[in-house]
Amino acid sequence: MLKTSDDVLPLIARLTIALAIFPHGAQKLFGWFGGKGWGPTMEFFTEWGFPAVLVVALILTESIGMLLLALGFGGRIWAALTAVVMGVAVWKANHYRYFFMNWYAERRGEGFEYHLLVLGLVAIVLIAGSGRWSIDRALTRRANLDRAVGGAQA
């Protein structure tokens, strides 16, 4: 079993990821923050060539997954899925052509600096787990306690 750190750094990383990504998921799932909601998002991405099952995974990762990441439940799983989302976004949307984000709404397109920052935060969660004040940490403590008690009774 992978251990989860009790450090504060993974806590900061997972909360930052969740705060940055959740609004994008809420746009896709609920239509919040100027988004189109579930149906138009499904239509847009499937017309762009993505299989529907992957679009569902995207929407759920960016919305429900970010809420679970914020709580520290399945942190490594949601972090890994976020890494996949970031990688596909850079590749499929051609963000790799430029480094800097398009702050001035030029016609050139976006860069990958945002994705790089998210991937750095994702790496912290993948390596250290969900960290302090997480459900994963509580489950790890519980499993360790159960093992200790079970070992003492044997």
mmCIF file with all atom_site columns, N, CA, C and O in Angstrom, residues 20 24 95 98-117:
data_model
loop_
_atom_site.group_PDB
_atom_site.id
_atom_site.type_symbol
_atom_site.label_atom_id
_atom_site.label_alt_id
_atom_site.label_comp_id
_atom_site.label_asym_id
_atom_site.label_entity_id
_atom_site.label_seq_id
_atom_site.pdbx_PDB_ins_code
_atom_site.Cartn_x
_atom_site.Cartn_y
_atom_site.Cartn_z
_atom_site.occupancy
_atom_site.B_iso_or_equiv
_atom_site.pdbx_formal_charge
_atom_site.auth_seq_id
_atom_site.auth_comp_id
_atom_site.auth_asym_id
_atom_site.auth_atom_id
_atom_site.pdbx_PDB_model_num
ATOM 1  N N  . ALA A 1 20  ? -8.025  25.462 -8.905  1.00 0.00 ? 20  ALA A N  1
ATOM 2  C CA . ALA A 1 20  ? -7.755  25.908 -10.278 1.00 0.00 ? 20  ALA A CA 1
ATOM 3  C C  . ALA A 1 20  ? -8.564  25.137 -11.314 1.00 0.00 ? 20  ALA A C  1
ATOM 4  O O  . ALA A 1 20  ? -8.990  25.706 -12.317 1.00 0.00 ? 20  ALA A O  1
ATOM 5  N N  . HIS A 1 24  ? -13.359 24.858 -14.163 1.00 0.00 ? 24  HIS A N  1
ATOM 6  C CA . HIS A 1 24  ? -13.435 24.338 -15.536 1.00 0.00 ? 24  HIS A CA 1
ATOM 7  C C  . HIS A 1 24  ? -14.410 23.157 -15.600 1.00 0.00 ? 24  HIS A C  1
ATOM 8  O O  . HIS A 1 24  ? -15.184 23.036 -16.555 1.00 0.00 ? 24  HIS A O  1
ATOM 9  N N  . HIS A 1 95  ? -1.368  23.648 -27.567 1.00 0.00 ? 95  HIS A N  1
ATOM 10 C CA . HIS A 1 95  ? -0.803  24.619 -26.634 1.00 0.00 ? 95  HIS A CA 1
ATOM 11 C C  . HIS A 1 95  ? 0.722   24.537 -26.590 1.00 0.00 ? 95  HIS A C  1
ATOM 12 O O  . HIS A 1 95  ? 1.374   25.438 -26.100 1.00 0.00 ? 95  HIS A O  1
ATOM 13 N N  . TYR A 1 98  ? 3.529   27.392 -27.913 1.00 0.00 ? 98  TYR A N  1
ATOM 14 C CA . TYR A 1 98  ? 3.966   28.589 -27.194 1.00 0.00 ? 98  TYR A CA 1
ATOM 15 C C  . TYR A 1 98  ? 4.121   28.254 -25.720 1.00 0.00 ? 98  TYR A C  1
ATOM 16 O O  . TYR A 1 98  ? 3.437   27.371 -25.200 1.00 0.00 ? 98  TYR A O  1
ATOM 17 N N  . PHE A 1 99  ? 4.990   28.962 -25.051 1.00 0.00 ? 99  PHE A N  1
ATOM 18 C CA . PHE A 1 99  ? 5.159   28.773 -23.613 1.00 0.00 ? 99  PHE A CA 1
ATOM 19 C C  . PHE A 1 99  ? 4.163   29.618 -22.825 1.00 0.00 ? 99  PHE A C  1
ATOM 20 O O  . PHE A 1 99  ? 3.481   29.125 -21.947 1.00 0.00 ? 99  PHE A O  1
ATOM 21 N N  . PHE A 1 100 ? 4.069   30.894 -23.141 1.00 0.00 ? 100 PHE A N  1
ATOM 22 C CA . PHE A 1 100 ? 3.262   31.817 -22.352 1.00 0.00 ? 100 PHE A CA 1
ATOM 23 C C  . PHE A 1 100 ? 1.782   31.726 -22.689 1.00 0.00 ? 100 PHE A C  1
ATOM 24 O O  . PHE A 1 100 ? 1.399   31.518 -23.835 1.00 0.00 ? 100 PHE A O  1
ATOM 25 N N  . MET A 1 101 ? 0.952   31.925 -21.652 1.00 0.00 ? 101 MET A N  1
ATOM 26 C CA . MET A 1 101 ? -0.483  32.034 -21.877 1.00 0.00 ? 101 MET A CA 1
ATOM 27 C C  . MET A 1 101 ? -0.741  33.287 -22.706 1.00 0.00 ? 101 MET A C  1
ATOM 28 O O  . MET A 1 101 ? 0.078   34.192 -22.753 1.00 0.00 ? 101 MET A O  1
ATOM 29 N N  . ASN A 1 102 ? -1.876  33.334 -23.319 1.00 0.00 ? 102 ASN A N  1
ATOM 30 C CA . ASN A 1 102 ? -2.225  34.434 -24.212 1.00 0.00 ? 102 ASN A CA 1
ATOM 31 C C  . ASN A 1 102 ? -2.955  35.523 -23.426 1.00 0.00 ? 102 ASN A C  1
ATOM 32 O O  . ASN A 1 102 ? -4.168  35.693 -23.533 1.00 0.00 ? 102 ASN A O  1
ATOM 33 N N  . TRP A 1 103 ? -2.210  36.287 -22.647 1.00 0.00 ? 103 TRP A N  1
ATOM 34 C CA . TRP A 1 103 ? -2.789  37.297 -21.760 1.00 0.00 ? 103 TRP A CA 1
ATOM 35 C C  . TRP A 1 103 ? -3.441  38.451 -22.516 1.00 0.00 ? 103 TRP A C  1
ATOM 36 O O  . TRP A 1 103 ? -4.314  39.119 -22.002 1.00 0.00 ? 103 TRP A O  1
ATOM 37 N N  . TYR A 1 104 ? -3.015  38.697 -23.736 1.00 0.00 ? 104 TYR A N  1
ATOM 38 C CA . TYR A 1 104 ? -3.493  39.871 -24.471 1.00 0.00 ? 104 TYR A CA 1
ATOM 39 C C  . TYR A 1 104 ? -4.438  39.509 -25.608 1.00 0.00 ? 104 TYR A C  1
ATOM 40 O O  . TYR A 1 104 ? -4.683  40.312 -26.492 1.00 0.00 ? 104 TYR A O  1
ATOM 41 N N  . ALA A 1 105 ? -4.968  38.293 -25.596 1.00 0.00 ? 105 ALA A N  1
ATOM 42 C CA . ALA A 1 105 ? -5.947  37.820 -26.584 1.00 0.00 ? 105 ALA A CA 1
ATOM 43 C C  . ALA A 1 105 ? -5.454  37.991 -28.016 1.00 0.00 ? 105 ALA A C  1
ATOM 44 O O  . ALA A 1 105 ? -6.199  38.370 -28.916 1.00 0.00 ? 105 ALA A O  1
ATOM 45 N N  . GLU A 1 106 ? -4.185  37.682 -28.204 1.00 0.00 ? 106 GLU A N  1
ATOM 46 C CA . GLU A 1 106 ? -3.632  37.700 -29.566 1.00 0.00 ? 106 GLU A CA 1
ATOM 47 C C  . GLU A 1 106 ? -4.145  36.484 -30.320 1.00 0.00 ? 106 GLU A C  1
ATOM 48 O O  . GLU A 1 106 ? -4.577  35.509 -29.734 1.00 0.00 ? 106 GLU A O  1
ATOM 49 N N  . ARG A 1 107 ? -4.042  36.506 -31.608 1.00 0.00 ? 107 ARG A N  1
ATOM 50 C CA . ARG A 1 107 ? -4.558  35.418 -32.436 1.00 0.00 ? 107 ARG A CA 1
ATOM 51 C C  . ARG A 1 107 ? -3.688  34.163 -32.393 1.00 0.00 ? 107 ARG A C  1
ATOM 52 O O  . ARG A 1 107 ? -4.077  33.142 -32.898 1.00 0.00 ? 107 ARG A O  1
ATOM 53 N N  . ARG A 1 108 ? -2.553  34.231 -31.784 1.00 0.00 ? 108 ARG A N  1
ATOM 54 C CA . ARG A 1 108 ? -1.582  33.148 -31.862 1.00 0.00 ? 108 ARG A CA 1
ATOM 55 C C  . ARG A 1 108 ? -1.955  31.879 -31.105 1.00 0.00 ? 108 ARG A C  1
ATOM 56 O O  . ARG A 1 108 ? -1.396  30.849 -31.317 1.00 0.00 ? 108 ARG A O  1
ATOM 57 N N  . GLY A 1 109 ? -2.861  31.925 -30.148 1.00 0.00 ? 109 GLY A N  1
ATOM 58 C CA . GLY A 1 109 ? -3.198  30.743 -29.356 1.00 0.00 ? 109 GLY A CA 1
ATOM 59 C C  . GLY A 1 109 ? -2.569  30.803 -27.977 1.00 0.00 ? 109 GLY A C  1
ATOM 60 O O  . GLY A 1 109 ? -1.918  31.771 -27.609 1.00 0.00 ? 109 GLY A O  1
ATOM 61 N N  . GLU A 1 110 ? -2.791  29.764 -27.226 1.00 0.00 ? 110 GLU A N  1
ATOM 62 C CA . GLU A 1 110 ? -2.323  29.694 -25.839 1.00 0.00 ? 110 GLU A CA 1
ATOM 63 C C  . GLU A 1 110 ? -1.005  28.947 -25.731 1.00 0.00 ? 110 GLU A C  1
ATOM 64 O O  . GLU A 1 110 ? -0.617  28.197 -26.610 1.00 0.00 ? 110 GLU A O  1
ATOM 65 N N  . GLY A 1 111 ? -0.372  29.119 -24.589 1.00 0.00 ? 111 GLY A N  1
ATOM 66 C CA . GLY A 1 111 ? 0.849   28.391 -24.267 1.00 0.00 ? 111 GLY A CA 1
ATOM 67 C C  . GLY A 1 111 ? 0.586   27.349 -23.195 1.00 0.00 ? 111 GLY A C  1
ATOM 68 O O  . GLY A 1 111 ? -0.537  27.166 -22.758 1.00 0.00 ? 111 GLY A O  1
ATOM 69 N N  . PHE A 1 112 ? 1.653   26.695 -22.744 1.00 0.00 ? 112 PHE A N  1
ATOM 70 C CA . PHE A 1 112 ? 1.499   25.592 -21.809 1.00 0.00 ? 112 PHE A CA 1
ATOM 71 C C  . PHE A 1 112 ? 1.987   25.901 -20.395 1.00 0.00 ? 112 PHE A C  1
ATOM 72 O O  . PHE A 1 112 ? 2.105   25.003 -19.563 1.00 0.00 ? 112 PHE A O  1
ATOM 73 N N  . GLU A 1 113 ? 2.235   27.160 -20.058 1.00 0.00 ? 113 GLU A N  1
ATOM 74 C CA . GLU A 1 113 ? 2.761   27.476 -18.730 1.00 0.00 ? 113 GLU A CA 1
ATOM 75 C C  . GLU A 1 113 ? 1.797   27.063 -17.611 1.00 0.00 ? 113 GLU A C  1
ATOM 76 O O  . GLU A 1 113 ? 2.230   26.552 -16.575 1.00 0.00 ? 113 GLU A O  1
ATOM 77 N N  . TYR A 1 114 ? 0.511   27.270 -17.796 1.00 0.00 ? 114 TYR A N  1
ATOM 78 C CA . TYR A 1 114 ? -0.486  26.866 -16.799 1.00 0.00 ? 114 TYR A CA 1
ATOM 79 C C  . TYR A 1 114 ? -0.454  25.355 -16.597 1.00 0.00 ? 114 TYR A C  1
ATOM 80 O O  . TYR A 1 114 ? -0.460  24.865 -15.465 1.00 0.00 ? 114 TYR A O  1
ATOM 81 N N  . HIS A 1 115 ? -0.405  24.632 -17.680 1.00 0.00 ? 115 HIS A N  1
ATOM 82 C CA . HIS A 1 115 ? -0.399  23.169 -17.621 1.00 0.00 ? 115 HIS A CA 1
ATOM 83 C C  . HIS A 1 115 ? 0.850   22.679 -16.888 1.00 0.00 ? 115 HIS A C  1
ATOM 84 O O  . HIS A 1 115 ? 0.790   21.716 -16.118 1.00 0.00 ? 115 HIS A O  1
ATOM 85 N N  . LEU A 1 116 ? 1.967   23.332 -17.136 1.00 0.00 ? 116 LEU A N  1
ATOM 86 C CA . LEU A 1 116 ? 3.227   22.975 -16.482 1.00 0.00 ? 116 LEU A CA 1
ATOM 87 C C  . LEU A 1 116 ? 3.132   23.169 -14.972 1.00 0.00 ? 116 LEU A C  1
ATOM 88 O O  . LEU A 1 116 ? 3.576   22.316 -14.189 1.00 0.00 ? 116 LEU A O  1
ATOM 89 N N  . LEU A 1 117 ? 2.541   24.256 -14.543 1.00 0.00 ? 117 LEU A N  1
ATOM 90 C CA . LEU A 1 117 ? 2.357   24.502 -13.110 1.00 0.00 ? 117 LEU A CA 1
ATOM 91 C C  . LEU A 1 117 ? 1.452   23.443 -12.479 1.00 0.00 ? 117 LEU A C  1
ATOM 92 O O  . LEU A 1 117 ? 1.735   22.933 -11.389 1.00 0.00 ? 117 LEU A O  1
#
